[in-house]
XYZ file of C-alpha atoms in Angstrom:
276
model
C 0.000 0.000 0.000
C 1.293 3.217 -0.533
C 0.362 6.829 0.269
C 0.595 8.803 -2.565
C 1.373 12.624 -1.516
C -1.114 15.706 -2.759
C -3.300 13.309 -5.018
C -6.255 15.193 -4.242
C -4.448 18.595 -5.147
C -2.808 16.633 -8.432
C -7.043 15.138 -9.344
C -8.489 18.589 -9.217
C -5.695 19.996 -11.093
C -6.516 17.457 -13.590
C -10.529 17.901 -13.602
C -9.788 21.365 -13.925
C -7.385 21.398 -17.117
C -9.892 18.429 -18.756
C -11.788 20.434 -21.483
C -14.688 18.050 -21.212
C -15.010 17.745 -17.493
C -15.142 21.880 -17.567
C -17.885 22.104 -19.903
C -19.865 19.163 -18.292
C -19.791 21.113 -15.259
C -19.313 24.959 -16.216
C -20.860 27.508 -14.074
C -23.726 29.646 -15.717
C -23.018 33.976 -15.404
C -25.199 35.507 -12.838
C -26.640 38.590 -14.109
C -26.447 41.054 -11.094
C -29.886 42.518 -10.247
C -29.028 46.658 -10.358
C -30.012 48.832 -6.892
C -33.456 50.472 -6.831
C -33.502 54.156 -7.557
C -33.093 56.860 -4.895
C -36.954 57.806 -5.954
C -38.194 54.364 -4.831
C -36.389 53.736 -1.699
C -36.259 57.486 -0.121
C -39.848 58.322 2.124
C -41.174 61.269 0.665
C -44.613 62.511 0.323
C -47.145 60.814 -1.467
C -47.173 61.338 -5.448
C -44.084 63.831 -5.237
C -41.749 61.672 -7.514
C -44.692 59.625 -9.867
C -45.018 57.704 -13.008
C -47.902 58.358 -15.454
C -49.358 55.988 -18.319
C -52.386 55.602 -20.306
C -54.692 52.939 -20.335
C -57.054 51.542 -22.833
C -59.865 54.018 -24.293
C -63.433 53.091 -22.949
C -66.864 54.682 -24.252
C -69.469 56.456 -22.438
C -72.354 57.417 -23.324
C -73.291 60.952 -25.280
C -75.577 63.563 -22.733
C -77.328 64.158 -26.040
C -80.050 61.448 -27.507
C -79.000 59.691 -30.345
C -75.624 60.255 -30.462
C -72.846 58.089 -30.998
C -70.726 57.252 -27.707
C -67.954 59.340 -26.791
C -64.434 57.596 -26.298
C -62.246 59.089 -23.357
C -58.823 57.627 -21.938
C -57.728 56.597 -18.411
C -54.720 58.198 -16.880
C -53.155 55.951 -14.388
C -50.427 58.007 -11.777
C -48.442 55.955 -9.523
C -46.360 57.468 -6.637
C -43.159 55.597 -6.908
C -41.784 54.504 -3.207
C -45.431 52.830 -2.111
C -47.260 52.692 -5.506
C -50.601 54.195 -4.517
C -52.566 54.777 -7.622
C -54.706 57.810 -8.494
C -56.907 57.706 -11.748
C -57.877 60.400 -13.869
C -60.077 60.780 -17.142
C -58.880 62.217 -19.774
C -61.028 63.356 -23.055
C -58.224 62.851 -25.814
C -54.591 61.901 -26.228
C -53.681 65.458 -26.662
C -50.831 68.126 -24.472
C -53.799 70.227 -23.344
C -55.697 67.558 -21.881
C -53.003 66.055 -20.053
C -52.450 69.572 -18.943
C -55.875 69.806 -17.511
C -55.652 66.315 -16.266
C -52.247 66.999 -14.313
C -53.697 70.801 -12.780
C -56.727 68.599 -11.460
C -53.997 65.907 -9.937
C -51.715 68.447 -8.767
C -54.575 70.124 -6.975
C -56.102 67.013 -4.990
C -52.813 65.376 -4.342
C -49.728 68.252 -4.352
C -47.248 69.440 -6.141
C -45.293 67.221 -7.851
C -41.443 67.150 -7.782
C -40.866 64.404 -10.614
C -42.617 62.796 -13.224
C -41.806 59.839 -15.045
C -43.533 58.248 -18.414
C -42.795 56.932 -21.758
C -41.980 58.707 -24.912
C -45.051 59.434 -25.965
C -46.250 62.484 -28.006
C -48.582 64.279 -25.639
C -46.273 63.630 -22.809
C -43.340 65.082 -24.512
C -46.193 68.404 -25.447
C -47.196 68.536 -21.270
C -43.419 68.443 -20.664
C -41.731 70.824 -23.197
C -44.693 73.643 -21.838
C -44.320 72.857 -18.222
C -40.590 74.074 -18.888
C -41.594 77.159 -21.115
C -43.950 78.368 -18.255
C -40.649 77.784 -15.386
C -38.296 79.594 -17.475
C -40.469 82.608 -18.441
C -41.125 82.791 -14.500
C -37.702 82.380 -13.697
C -36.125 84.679 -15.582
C -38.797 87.696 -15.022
C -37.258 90.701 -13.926
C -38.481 93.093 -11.463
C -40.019 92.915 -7.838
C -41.193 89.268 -7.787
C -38.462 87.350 -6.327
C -40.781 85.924 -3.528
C -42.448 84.726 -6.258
C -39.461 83.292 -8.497
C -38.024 81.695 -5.717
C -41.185 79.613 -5.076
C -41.788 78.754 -8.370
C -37.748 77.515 -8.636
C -38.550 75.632 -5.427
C -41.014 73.807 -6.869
C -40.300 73.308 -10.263
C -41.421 69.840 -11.866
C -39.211 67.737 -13.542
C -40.312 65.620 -16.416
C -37.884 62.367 -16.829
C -38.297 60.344 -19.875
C -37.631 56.404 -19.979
C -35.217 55.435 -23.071
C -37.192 55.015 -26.294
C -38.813 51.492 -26.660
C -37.340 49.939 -23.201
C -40.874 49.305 -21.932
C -39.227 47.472 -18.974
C -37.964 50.695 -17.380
C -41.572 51.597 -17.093
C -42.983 48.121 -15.133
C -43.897 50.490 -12.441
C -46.923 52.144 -13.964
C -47.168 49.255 -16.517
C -48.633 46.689 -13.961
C -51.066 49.367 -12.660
C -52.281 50.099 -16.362
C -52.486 46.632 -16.754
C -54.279 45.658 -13.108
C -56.442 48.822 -13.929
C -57.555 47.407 -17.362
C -58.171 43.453 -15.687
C -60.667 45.854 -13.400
C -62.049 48.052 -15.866
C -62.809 45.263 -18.446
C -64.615 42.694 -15.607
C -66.629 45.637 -14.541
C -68.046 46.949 -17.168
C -67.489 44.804 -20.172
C -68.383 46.047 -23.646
C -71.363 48.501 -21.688
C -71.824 52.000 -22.262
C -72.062 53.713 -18.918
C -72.632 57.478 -18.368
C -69.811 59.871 -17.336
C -71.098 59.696 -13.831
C -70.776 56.126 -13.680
C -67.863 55.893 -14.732
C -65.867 57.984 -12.462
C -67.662 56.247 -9.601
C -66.105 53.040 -11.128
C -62.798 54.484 -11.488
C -63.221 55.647 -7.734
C -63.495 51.646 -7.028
C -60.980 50.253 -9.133
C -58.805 52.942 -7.330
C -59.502 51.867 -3.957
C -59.158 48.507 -5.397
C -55.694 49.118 -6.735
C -54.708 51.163 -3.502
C -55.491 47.896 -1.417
C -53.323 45.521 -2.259
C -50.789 44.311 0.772
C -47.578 45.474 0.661
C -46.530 42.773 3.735
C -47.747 39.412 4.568
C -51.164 39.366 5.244
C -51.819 38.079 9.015
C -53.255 34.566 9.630
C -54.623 35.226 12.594
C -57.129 37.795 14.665
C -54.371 38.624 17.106
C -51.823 39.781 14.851
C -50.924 43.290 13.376
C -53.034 44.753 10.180
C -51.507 44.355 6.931
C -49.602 47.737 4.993
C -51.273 48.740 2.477
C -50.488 51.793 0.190
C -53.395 53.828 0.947
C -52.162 53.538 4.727
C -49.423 56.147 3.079
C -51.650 58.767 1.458
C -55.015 58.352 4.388
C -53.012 57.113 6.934
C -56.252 54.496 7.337
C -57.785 51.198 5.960
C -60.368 52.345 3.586
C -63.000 50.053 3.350
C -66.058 50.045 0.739
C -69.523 50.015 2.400
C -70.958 46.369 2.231
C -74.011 46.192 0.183
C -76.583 43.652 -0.317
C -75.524 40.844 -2.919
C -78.557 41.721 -6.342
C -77.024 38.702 -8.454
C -80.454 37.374 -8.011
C -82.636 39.983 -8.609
C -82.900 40.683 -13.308
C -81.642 43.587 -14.694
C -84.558 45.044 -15.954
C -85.910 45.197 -11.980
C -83.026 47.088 -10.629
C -82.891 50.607 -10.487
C -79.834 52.826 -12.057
C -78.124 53.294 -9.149
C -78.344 49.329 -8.179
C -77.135 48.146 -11.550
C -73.878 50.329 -11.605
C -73.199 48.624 -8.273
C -74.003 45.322 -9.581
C -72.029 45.585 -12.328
C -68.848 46.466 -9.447
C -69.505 43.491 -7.742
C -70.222 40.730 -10.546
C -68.606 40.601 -13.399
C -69.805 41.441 -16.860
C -71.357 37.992 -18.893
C -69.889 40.154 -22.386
C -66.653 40.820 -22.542
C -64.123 41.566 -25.272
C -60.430 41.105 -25.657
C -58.406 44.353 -24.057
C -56.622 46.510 -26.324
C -53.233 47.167 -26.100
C -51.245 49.668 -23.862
């Protein structure tokens, strides 16, 4: 018997230099997973640093008789660090109704500090005349430097994701797309009326904005679930509990009863959604 000195030094310097031993048992490349942004790790307040998408254009019905329905768009804002969602309906895909759309945001939410979206056309419009309107206010001259100073304070800044790299954008893509799942279950291929459907958008919002950000308890005892809206309300908002009408027809319910049937039971119509 003999002892033969560093064999197991001399067999994996052998295993290592075999080409067919190496490629039998080569190691795959681990793609490293890049850090989060400052803008969706740091607390701020709620929609200051946001993303904003459209959604898929839905009909309502015309205040006139016999008119052919009118087709509006869903703008979907998402504040970035605990992705609470605020909705918005917009009338077309042009800068001066985004404009309108972001004064009536900016009003019930804030001011925003950042904004984030694709490259689209009427988001490049909103963004080119935000920046007009802070650079004929900032360089005004004469006795309004309270004023100037403000408005440099709380200038907005519109960042654009690279041209078609969708992924930068999952943010406010899943909420379009979540929004849409909603939307389409809800309401189907129905006309509703403009009231109706901001009161559904109002639902699929708190819908959106109640999703579990932890792990939901198992028990009675143990703490309440985070959940984004706890962020913006600083409570659980919870809808009123009505009494279930899948029984009752259609043609017995009044209007008010069948908008809030169609929120809690799904549509037996539906069509396939369009795209983003």
């Amino acid at each position: 018997m003999f002892w033969v000195i560093g064999e197991r030094d001399l067999g994996r310097c052998t295993y290592q230099q075999c080409h067919t031993c190496f490629r039998s048992k080569s190691r795959l490349i681990q793609q490293t997973v890049a850090d989060q942004p400052s803008s969706r790790v740091l607390p701020t307040r709620p929609f200051s640093v946001c993303g904003v998408d459209y959604c898929r254009p839905v009909y309502i019905k015309s205040p006139l008789r016999n008119h052919v329905p009118t087709k509006v768009y869903i703008a979907i804002f998402v504040y970035f660090s605990t992705r609470v969602v605020h909705i918005e309906m917009v009338s077309d895909l042009s800068t001066p109704a985004l404009m309108v759309a972001l004064r009536r945001f900016g009003v019930r939410r804030g001011r925003m500090r950042e904004i984030h979206s694709d490259n689209g056309t009427e988001f490049k419009g909103a963004s080119n005349k935000l920046n007009r309107i802070h650079q004929m206010l900032k360089f005004v001259q004469g006795g309004r430097k309270m004023i100037l100073d403000w408005c440099s304070e709380n200038e907005i800044t519109w960042r654009f994701i690279p041209p078609l790299a969708l992924h930068f954008g999952g943010l406010w893509e899943a909420a379009v797309e979540s929004a849409k799942h909603h939307l389409l279950r809800e309401i189907g291929i129905m006309n509703v009326s403009y009231e109706d459907m901001i009161t559904i958008h109002a639902q699929i919002e708190m819908c959106l904005n109640f999703k579990s950000l932890t792990a939901i308890p198992s028990g009675p005892s143990d703490l309440e679930a985070l959940i984004p809206v706890h962020f913006l309300v600083g409570i659980s908002l919870l809808d009123v509990p009505e009494p279930s009408l899948s029984d009752v027809p259609d043609n017995r319910l009044s209007h008010w009863q069948f908008t809030q049937n169609c929120s809690h039971e799904p549509p037996q119509a539906t069509t396939s959604s369009d795209n983003t």
